[in-house]
Coordinates of C-alpha atoms and ligand atoms in Angstrom, one line a residue:
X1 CA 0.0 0.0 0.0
X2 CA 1.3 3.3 -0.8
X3 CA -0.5 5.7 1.3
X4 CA -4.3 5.7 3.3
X5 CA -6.6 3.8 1.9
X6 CA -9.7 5.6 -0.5
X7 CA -12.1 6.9 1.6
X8 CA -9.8 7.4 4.8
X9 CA -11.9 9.4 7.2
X10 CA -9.8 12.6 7.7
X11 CA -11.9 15.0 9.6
X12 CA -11.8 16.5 13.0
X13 CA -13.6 15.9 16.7
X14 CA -15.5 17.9 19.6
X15 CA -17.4 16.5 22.7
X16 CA -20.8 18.6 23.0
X17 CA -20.3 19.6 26.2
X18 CA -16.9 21.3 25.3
X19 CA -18.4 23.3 22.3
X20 CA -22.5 23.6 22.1
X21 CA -23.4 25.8 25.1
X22 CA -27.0 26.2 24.9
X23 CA -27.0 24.4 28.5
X24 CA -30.4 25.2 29.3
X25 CA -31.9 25.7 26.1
X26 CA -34.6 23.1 24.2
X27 CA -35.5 21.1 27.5
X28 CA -31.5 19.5 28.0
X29 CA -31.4 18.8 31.5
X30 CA -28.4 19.5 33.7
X31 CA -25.0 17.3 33.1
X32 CA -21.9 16.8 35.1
X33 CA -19.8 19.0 32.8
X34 CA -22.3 22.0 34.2
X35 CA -21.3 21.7 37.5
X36 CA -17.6 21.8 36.8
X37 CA -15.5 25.5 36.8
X38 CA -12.7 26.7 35.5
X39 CA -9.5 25.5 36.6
X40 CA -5.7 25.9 35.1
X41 CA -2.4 24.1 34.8
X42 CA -1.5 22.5 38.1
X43 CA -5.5 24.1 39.2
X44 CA -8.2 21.4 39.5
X45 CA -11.8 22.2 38.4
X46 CA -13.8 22.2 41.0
X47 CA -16.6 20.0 41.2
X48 CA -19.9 21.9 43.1
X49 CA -22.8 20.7 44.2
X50 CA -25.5 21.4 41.8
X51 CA -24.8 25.1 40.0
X52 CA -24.0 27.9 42.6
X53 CA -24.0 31.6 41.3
X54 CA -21.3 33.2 40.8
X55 CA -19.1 30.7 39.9
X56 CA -17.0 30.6 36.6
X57 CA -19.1 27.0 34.4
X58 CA -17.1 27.3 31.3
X59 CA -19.4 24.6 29.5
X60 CA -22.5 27.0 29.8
X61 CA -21.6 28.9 27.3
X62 CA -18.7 27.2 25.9
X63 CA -18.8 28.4 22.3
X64 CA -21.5 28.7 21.3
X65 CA -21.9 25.8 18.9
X66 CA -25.6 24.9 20.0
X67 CA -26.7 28.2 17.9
X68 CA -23.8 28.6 15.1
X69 CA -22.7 25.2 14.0
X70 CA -24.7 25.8 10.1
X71 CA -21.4 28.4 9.9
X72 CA -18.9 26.2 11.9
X73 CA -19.6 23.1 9.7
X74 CA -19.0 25.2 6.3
X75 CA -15.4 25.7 7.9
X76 CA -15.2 22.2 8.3
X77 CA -16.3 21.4 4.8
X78 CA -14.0 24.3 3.5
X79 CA -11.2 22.5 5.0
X80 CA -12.4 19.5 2.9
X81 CA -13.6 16.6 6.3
X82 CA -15.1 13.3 5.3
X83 CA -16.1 13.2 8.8
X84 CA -16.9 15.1 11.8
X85 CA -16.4 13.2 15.2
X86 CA -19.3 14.9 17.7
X87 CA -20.9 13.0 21.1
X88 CA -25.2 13.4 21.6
X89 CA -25.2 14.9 25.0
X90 CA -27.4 12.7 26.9
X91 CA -28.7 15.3 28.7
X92 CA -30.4 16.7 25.7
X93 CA -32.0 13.3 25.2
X94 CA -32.6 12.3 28.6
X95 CA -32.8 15.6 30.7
X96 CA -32.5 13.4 33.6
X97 CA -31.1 10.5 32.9
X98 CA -34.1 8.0 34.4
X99 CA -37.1 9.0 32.0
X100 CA -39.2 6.3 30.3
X101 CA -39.6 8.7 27.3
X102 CA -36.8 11.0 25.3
X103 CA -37.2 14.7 25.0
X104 CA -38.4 15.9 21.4
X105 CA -36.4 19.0 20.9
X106 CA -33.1 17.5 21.7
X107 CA -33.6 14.8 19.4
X108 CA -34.2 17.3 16.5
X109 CA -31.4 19.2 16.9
X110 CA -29.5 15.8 16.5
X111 CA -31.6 15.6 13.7
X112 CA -31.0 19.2 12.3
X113 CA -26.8 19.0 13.0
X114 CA -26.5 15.8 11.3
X115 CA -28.4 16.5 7.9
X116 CA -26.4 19.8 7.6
X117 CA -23.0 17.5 8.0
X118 CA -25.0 15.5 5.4
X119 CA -25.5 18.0 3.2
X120 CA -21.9 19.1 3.0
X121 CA -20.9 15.3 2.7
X122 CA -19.6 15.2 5.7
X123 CA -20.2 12.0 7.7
X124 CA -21.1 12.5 11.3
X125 CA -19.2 10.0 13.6
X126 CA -20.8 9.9 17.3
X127 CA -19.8 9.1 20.6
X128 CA -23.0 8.0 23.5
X129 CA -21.2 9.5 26.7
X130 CA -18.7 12.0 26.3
X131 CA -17.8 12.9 29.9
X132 CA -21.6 14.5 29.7
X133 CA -24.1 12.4 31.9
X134 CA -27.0 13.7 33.5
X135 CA -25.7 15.5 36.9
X136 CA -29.6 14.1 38.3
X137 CA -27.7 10.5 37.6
X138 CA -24.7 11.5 40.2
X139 CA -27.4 13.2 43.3
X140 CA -30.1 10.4 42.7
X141 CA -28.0 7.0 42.1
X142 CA -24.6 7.5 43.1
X143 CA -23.5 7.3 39.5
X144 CA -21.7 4.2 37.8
X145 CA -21.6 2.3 41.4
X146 CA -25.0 2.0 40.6
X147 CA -26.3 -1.5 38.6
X148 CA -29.4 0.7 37.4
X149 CA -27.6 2.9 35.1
X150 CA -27.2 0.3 32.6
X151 CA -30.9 0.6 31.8
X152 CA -30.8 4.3 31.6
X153 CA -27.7 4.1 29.3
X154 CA -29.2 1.4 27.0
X155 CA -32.4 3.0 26.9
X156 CA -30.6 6.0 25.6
X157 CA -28.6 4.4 23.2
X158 CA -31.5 2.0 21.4
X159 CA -33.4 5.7 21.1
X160 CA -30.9 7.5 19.1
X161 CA -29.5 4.5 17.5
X162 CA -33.1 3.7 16.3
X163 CA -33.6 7.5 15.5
X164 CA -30.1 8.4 13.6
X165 CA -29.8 4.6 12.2
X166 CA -29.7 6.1 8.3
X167 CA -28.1 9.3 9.4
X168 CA -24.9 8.0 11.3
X169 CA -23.2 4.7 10.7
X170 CA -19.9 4.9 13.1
X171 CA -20.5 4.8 16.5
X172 CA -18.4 4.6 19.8
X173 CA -19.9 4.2 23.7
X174 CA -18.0 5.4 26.5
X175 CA -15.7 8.0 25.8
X176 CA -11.8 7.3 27.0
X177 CA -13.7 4.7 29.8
X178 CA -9.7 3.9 31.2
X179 CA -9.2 8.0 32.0
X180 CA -10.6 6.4 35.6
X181 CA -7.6 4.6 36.2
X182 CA -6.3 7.2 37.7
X183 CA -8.8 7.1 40.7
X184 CA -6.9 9.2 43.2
X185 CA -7.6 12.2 41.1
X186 CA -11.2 13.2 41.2
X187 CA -12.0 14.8 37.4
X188 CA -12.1 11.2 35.8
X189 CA -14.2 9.3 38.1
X190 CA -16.7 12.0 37.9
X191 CA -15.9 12.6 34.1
X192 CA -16.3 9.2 32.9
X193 CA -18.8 8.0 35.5
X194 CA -20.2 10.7 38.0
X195 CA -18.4 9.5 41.0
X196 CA -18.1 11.2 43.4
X197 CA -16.0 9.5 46.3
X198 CA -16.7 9.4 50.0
X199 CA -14.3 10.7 52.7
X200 CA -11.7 7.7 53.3
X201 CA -13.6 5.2 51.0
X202 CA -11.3 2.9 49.4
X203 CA -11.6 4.3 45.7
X204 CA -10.1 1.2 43.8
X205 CA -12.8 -1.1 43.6
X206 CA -15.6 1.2 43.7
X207 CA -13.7 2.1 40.5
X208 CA -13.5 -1.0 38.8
X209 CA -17.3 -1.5 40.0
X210 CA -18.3 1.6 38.3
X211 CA -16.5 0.0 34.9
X212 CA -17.8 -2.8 34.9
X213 CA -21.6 -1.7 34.9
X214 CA -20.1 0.5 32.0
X215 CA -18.8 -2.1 30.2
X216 CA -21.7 -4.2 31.0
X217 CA -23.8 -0.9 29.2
X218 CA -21.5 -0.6 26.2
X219 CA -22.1 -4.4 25.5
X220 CA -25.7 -4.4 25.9
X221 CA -25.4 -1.0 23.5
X222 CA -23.6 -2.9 20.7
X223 CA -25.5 -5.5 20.8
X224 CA -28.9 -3.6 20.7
X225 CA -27.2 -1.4 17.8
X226 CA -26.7 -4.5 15.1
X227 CA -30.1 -5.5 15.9
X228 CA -31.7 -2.4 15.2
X229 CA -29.6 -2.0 12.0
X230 CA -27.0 -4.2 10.6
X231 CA -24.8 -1.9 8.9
X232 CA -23.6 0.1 12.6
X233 CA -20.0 0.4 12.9
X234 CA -19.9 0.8 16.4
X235 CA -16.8 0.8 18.7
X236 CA -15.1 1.7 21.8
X237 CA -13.1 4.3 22.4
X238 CA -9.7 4.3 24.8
X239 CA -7.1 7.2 26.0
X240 CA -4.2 5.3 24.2
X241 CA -0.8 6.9 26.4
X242 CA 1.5 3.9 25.8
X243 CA 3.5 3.4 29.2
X244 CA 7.7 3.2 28.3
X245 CA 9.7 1.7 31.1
X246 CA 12.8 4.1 32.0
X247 CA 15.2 2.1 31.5
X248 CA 15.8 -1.2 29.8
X249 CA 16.2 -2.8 33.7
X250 CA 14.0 -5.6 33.9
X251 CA 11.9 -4.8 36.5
X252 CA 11.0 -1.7 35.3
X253 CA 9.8 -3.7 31.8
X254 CA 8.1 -5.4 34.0
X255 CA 7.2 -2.6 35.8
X256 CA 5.6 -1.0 32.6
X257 CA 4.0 -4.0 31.4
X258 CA 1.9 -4.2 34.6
X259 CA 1.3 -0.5 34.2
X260 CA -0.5 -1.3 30.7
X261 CA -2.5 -4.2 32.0
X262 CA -4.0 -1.4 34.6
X263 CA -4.4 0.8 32.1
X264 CA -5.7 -0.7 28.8
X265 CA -7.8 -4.3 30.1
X266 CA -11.1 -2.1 29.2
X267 CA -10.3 -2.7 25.3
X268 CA -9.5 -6.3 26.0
X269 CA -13.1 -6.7 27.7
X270 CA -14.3 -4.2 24.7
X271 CA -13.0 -6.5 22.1
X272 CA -12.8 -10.4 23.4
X273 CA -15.8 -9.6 25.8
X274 CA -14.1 -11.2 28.7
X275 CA -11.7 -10.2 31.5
X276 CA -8.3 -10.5 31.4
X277 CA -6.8 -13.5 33.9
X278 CA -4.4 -10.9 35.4
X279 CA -7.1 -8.7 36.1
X280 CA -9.2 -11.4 38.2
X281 CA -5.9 -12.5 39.9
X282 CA -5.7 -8.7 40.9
X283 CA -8.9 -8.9 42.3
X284 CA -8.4 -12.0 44.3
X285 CA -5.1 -10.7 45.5
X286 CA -6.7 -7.6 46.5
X287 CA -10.2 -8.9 48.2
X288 CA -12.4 -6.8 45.7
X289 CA -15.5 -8.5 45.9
X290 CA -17.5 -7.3 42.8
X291 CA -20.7 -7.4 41.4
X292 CA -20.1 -9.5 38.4
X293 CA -23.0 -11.8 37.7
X294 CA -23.0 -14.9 35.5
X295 CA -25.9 -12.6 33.1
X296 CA -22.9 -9.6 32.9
X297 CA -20.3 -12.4 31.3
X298 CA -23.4 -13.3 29.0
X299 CA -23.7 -9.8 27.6
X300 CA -20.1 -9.0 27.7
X301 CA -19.9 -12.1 25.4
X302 CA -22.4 -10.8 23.3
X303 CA -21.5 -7.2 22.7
X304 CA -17.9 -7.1 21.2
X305 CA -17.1 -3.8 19.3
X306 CA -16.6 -3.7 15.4
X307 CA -13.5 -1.2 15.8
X308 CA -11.5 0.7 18.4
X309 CA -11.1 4.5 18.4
X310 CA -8.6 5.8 20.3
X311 CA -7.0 9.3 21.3
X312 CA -3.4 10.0 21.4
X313 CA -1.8 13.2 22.6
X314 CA 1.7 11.8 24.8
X315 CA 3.4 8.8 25.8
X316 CA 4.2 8.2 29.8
X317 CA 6.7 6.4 31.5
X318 CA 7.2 4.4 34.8
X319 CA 10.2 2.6 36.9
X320 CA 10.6 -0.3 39.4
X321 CA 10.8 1.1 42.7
X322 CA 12.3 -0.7 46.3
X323 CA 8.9 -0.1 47.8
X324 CA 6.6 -1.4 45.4
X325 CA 7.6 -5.0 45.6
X326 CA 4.4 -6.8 43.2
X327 CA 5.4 -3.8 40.8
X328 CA 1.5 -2.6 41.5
X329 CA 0.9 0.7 39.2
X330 CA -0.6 3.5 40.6
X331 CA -1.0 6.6 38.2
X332 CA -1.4 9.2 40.5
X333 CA 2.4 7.9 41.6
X334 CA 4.0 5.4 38.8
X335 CA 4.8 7.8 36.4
X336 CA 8.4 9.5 35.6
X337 CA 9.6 11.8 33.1
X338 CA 11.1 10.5 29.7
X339 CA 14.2 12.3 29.4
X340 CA 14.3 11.6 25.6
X341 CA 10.8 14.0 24.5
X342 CA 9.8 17.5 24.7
X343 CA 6.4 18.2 27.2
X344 CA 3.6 21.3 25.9
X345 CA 3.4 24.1 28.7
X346 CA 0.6 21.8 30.2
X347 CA 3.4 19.1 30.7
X348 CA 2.0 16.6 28.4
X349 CA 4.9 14.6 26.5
X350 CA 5.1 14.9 22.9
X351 CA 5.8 12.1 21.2
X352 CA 4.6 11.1 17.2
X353 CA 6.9 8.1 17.5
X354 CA 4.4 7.0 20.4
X355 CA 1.4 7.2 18.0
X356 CA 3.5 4.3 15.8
X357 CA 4.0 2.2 18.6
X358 CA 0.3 2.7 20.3
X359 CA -1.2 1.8 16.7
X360 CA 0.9 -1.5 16.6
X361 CA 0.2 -2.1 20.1
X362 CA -3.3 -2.4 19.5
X363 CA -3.5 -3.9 16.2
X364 CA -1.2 -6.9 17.5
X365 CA -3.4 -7.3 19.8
X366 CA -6.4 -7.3 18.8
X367 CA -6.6 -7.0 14.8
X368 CA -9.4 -4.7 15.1
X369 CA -10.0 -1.7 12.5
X370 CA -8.4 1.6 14.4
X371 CA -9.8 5.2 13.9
X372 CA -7.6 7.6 15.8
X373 CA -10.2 10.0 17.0
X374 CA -8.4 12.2 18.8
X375 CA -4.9 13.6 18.2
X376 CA -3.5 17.5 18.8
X377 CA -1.6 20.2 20.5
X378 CA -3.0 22.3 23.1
X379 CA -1.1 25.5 22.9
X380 CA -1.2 28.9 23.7
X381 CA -2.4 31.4 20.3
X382 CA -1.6 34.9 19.3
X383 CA -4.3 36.5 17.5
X384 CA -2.3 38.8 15.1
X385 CA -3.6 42.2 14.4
X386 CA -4.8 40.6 11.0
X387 CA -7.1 38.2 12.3
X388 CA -4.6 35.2 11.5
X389 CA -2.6 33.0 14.3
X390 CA 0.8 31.4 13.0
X391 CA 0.2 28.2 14.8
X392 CA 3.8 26.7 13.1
X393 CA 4.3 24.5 16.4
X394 CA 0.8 23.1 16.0
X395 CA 1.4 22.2 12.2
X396 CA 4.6 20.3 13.0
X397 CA 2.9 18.7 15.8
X398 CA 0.3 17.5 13.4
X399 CA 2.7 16.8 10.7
X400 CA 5.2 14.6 13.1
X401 CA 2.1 12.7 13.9
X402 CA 0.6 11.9 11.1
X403 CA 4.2 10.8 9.5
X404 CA 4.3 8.2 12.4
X405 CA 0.5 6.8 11.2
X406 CA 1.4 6.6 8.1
X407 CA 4.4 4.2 8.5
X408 CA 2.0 2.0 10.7
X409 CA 0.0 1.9 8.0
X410 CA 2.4 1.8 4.9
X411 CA 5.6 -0.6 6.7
X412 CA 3.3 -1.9 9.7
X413 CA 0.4 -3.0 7.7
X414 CA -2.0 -1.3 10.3
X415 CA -5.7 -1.3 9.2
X416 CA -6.4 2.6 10.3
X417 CA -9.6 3.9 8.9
X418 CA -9.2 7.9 10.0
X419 CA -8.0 10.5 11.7
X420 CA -9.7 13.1 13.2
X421 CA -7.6 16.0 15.2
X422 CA -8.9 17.1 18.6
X423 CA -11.0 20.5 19.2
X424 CA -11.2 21.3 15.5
X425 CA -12.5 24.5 16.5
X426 CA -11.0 26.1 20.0
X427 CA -13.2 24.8 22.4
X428 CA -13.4 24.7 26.4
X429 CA -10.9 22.4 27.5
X430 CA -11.9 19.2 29.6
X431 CA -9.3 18.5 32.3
X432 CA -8.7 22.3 33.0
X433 CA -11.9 24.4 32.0
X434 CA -9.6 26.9 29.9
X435 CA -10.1 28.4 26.5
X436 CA -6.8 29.3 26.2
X437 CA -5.4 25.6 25.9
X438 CA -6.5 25.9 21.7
X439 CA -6.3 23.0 19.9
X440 CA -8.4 24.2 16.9
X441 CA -7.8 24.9 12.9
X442 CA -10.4 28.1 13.5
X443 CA -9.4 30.4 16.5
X444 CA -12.5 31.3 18.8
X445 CA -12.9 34.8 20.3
X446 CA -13.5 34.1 24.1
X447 CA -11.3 33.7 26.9
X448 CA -10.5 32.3 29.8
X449 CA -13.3 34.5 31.7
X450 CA -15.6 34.5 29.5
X451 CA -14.8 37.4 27.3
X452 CA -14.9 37.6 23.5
X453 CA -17.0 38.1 20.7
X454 CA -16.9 34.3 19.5
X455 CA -15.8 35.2 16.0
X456 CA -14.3 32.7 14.4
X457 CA -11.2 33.1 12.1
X458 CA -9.0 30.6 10.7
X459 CA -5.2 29.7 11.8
X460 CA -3.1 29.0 9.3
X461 CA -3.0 25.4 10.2
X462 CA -6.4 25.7 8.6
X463 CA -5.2 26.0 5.2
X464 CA -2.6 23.6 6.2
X465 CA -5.0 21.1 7.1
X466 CA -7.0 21.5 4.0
X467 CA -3.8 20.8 1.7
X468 CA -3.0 17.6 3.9
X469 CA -6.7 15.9 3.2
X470 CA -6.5 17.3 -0.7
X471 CA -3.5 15.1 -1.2
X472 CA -4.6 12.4 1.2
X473 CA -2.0 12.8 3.9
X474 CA 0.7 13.1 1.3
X475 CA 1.7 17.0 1.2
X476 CA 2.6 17.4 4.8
Ligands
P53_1 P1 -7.8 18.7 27.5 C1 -6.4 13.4 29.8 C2 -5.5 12.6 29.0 C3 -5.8 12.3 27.7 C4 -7.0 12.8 27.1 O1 -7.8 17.3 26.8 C5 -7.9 13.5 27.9 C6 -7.6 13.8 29.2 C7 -8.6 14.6 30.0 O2 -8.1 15.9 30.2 O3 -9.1 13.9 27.4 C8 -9.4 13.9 26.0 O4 -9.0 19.3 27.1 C9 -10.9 14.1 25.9 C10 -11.3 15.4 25.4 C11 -10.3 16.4 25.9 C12 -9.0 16.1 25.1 O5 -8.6 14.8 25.4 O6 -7.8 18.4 29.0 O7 -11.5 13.0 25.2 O8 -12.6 15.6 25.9 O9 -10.7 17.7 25.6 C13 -7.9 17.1 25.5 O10 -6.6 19.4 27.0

């Protein structure tokens, strides 16, 4: 093969939370993202309880997307996508989370958003939960430690798979659902599954509970999804940040290796629909007693995904230390810095070699179709007096990375089936609430308080970008 394949999905990806706004507007109920503020580098978003005034919610607003996405999607088409990677906030659908019946209005916006993507051929590839669930989910259940949001989550996904069956064919559940293995922290267990953690509680296996039911949702999704209609594509979707050990010392390859067991077992439940025999010796080892019923191993058996979408911004890296003796991995403490890359002002390692590696890793593994659906540089932009922002560093960002995919795909024989850059269009960011962490082609007025116009304009990675689909990833 000389190059990515015909109908390669270059296009670019949002969450709605991070872009629509419109947080109160055609019936959408409140979502987890809504009680979230602003934070910074090094500054966690807080997580209040319920919306207090006069605090800073970034995702209220965000940018406005909910009222100007006919304009945003002609950028997107200018810039020549096949496909535009978007998530259905649940919230719109299910205000609340635990209604029998689906709110009308937030079904036809879906409806509106993806004919207009169909009208400028642009296919429309959507994720279920996108670090969006309904806050009502969090005060009312507990969130994922709760068996009875399976029901709410499938009942959501057989409505808009049933609805969009002829409008959207490519389909992923849960949203980078190993972001919680790092369970000290407190954004991705209330991200990915509204949990919110009790004073002292031992967070591991209330964790792994929470994952579980998850997984236990996704299958039941999949499975629901070919029945309604053959023809979905529909696939998990995994924060891929392949783990290096320091050094070539054998306990810290070891070391590393246990570190992407923690890490990446979701995809191997995901895609072989059973857990991993290290993962249950963990378990035992442990004394986590989970809710795993004999019905669960049925439907995980039943609901393996067709492909596996994955993001990739950075590599990490971990060592053997004296005092970790079963070489246990905790993410919150297990990870060094790799003296060999460069890290972005929010200290995330860049590394397009990585993006090689992870897209072997997972094709050896598994021999799925990959679609990278995430990929980009969160940077810092100068609006020139012109209206234009020389965003060089973001283009040779892109450009190292997409050299990497292609030799996976060209020397490594990967089967990759798109790419589609992060936050397309600046958007709010999700670990730290900012605007001003850009990842986007088109530059947004609005900062970090708030302030701006909204204008859009377009960097001169935009015309960069444009070039690179024209020639099918061959003009760099
Ligand atoms: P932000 C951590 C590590 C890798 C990906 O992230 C992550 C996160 C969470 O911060 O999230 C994904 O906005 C996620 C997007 C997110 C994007 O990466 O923190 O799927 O919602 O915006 C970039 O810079």
């Amino acid at each position: 093969m000389s190059g990515f394949k015909a109908g390669f999905l270059w296009g670019g990806a949002v969450a709605a939370h991070q872009l629509e706004g419109g947080w109160q507007e055609g019936g959408k109920g409140i979502s987890v993202a809504d009680v979230m503020t602003a934070g910074a580098h090094g500054v966690p978003r807080e997580i209040t309880d319920g919306v207090l005034p006069g605090k800073n919610y970034p995702n209220h607003e965000a940018i406005d997307f909910y009222h100007r996405y006919k304009d945003d999607l002609k950028l997107f088409a200018e810039m020549g996508y096949k496909c535009f990677r978007t998530s259905i906030a649940w919230t719109r659908i299910f205000p609340k989370g635990d209604e029998l019946e689906p709110n009308e209005a937030g079904l036809q916006f879906y409806d509106d958003l993806f004919d207009e993507c169909l009208k400028l051929g642009i296919e429309p590839v959507i994720t279920l939960s996108h670090f969006e669930m309904p806050y009502h989910l969090v005060t009312e259940y507990g969130g994922w430690r709760n068996r009875k949001l399976i029901d709410f989550f499938v009942r959501f996904a057989k409505v808009v798979f049933t609805r969009y069956q002829h409008k959207v064919k490519y389909w992923m559940t849960f949203n980078e659902i190993n972001n919680q293995a790092n369970f000290h922290e407190d954004f991705a267990p209330f991200t990915n599954s509204g949990l919110k953690y009790l004073p002292g509680e031992d967070r591991e296996p209330v964790m792994y509970q929470a994952a579980h039911y998850e997984l236990v949702a996704s299958a039941l999704a999949v499975k629901a999804g070919h029945e309604i209609n053959s023809a979905l594509q529909i696939g998990c979707m995994i924060a891929m940040c392949p783990i290096y050990p320091l050094s070539c010392a054998p306990n810290d390859m070891m070391m590393a290796m246990n570190a992407m067991h923690r890490r990446y077992w979701f995809t191997d439940v995901h895609v072989r629909g059973k857990y991993p025999q290290h993962l249950l010796n963990y378990f035992e080892r442990r004394g986590f007693a989970l809710d795993i019923t004999e019905e669960d191993k049925q439907a995980l058996t039943q609901g393996c995904v067709d492909y596996i979408g994955f993001s990739y911004y950075m590599s990490f890296a971990t060592k053997a230390t004296d005092d970790n003796p079963q070489l246990d991995y905790d993410e919150t403490t297990s990870l060094v810095s790799n003296p060999y890359v460069q890290k972005s002002d929010w200290g995330w390692q860049i590394d397009p070699v990585g993006l090689r590696y992870s897209l072997n890793w997972f094709y050896d593994h598994y021999q799925l179709p990959l679609f990278i659906v995430e990929n980009g540089f969160g940077a810092i932009d100068v609006l020139e007096s012109d209206g234009t922002v020389n965003d060089q560093y973001r283009i040779d960002y892109l450009a190292a990375h997409i050299n990497e995919m292609k030799k996976a795909v060209v020397e490594d024989g990967v089967d990759l089936m798109g790419y589609t850059p992060w936050g397309c269009i600046d958007l709010v960011s999700a670990g730290t609430g900012e605007m001003k962490k850009r990842y986007g082609f088109i530059y947004v007025d609005k900062d970090n308080e708030g302030n701006g116009t909204l204008a859009r304009s377009r960097k001169k990675s935009f015309n960069w970008y444009k070039e690179v689909i024209a020639s099918n990833g061959e003009k760099l």
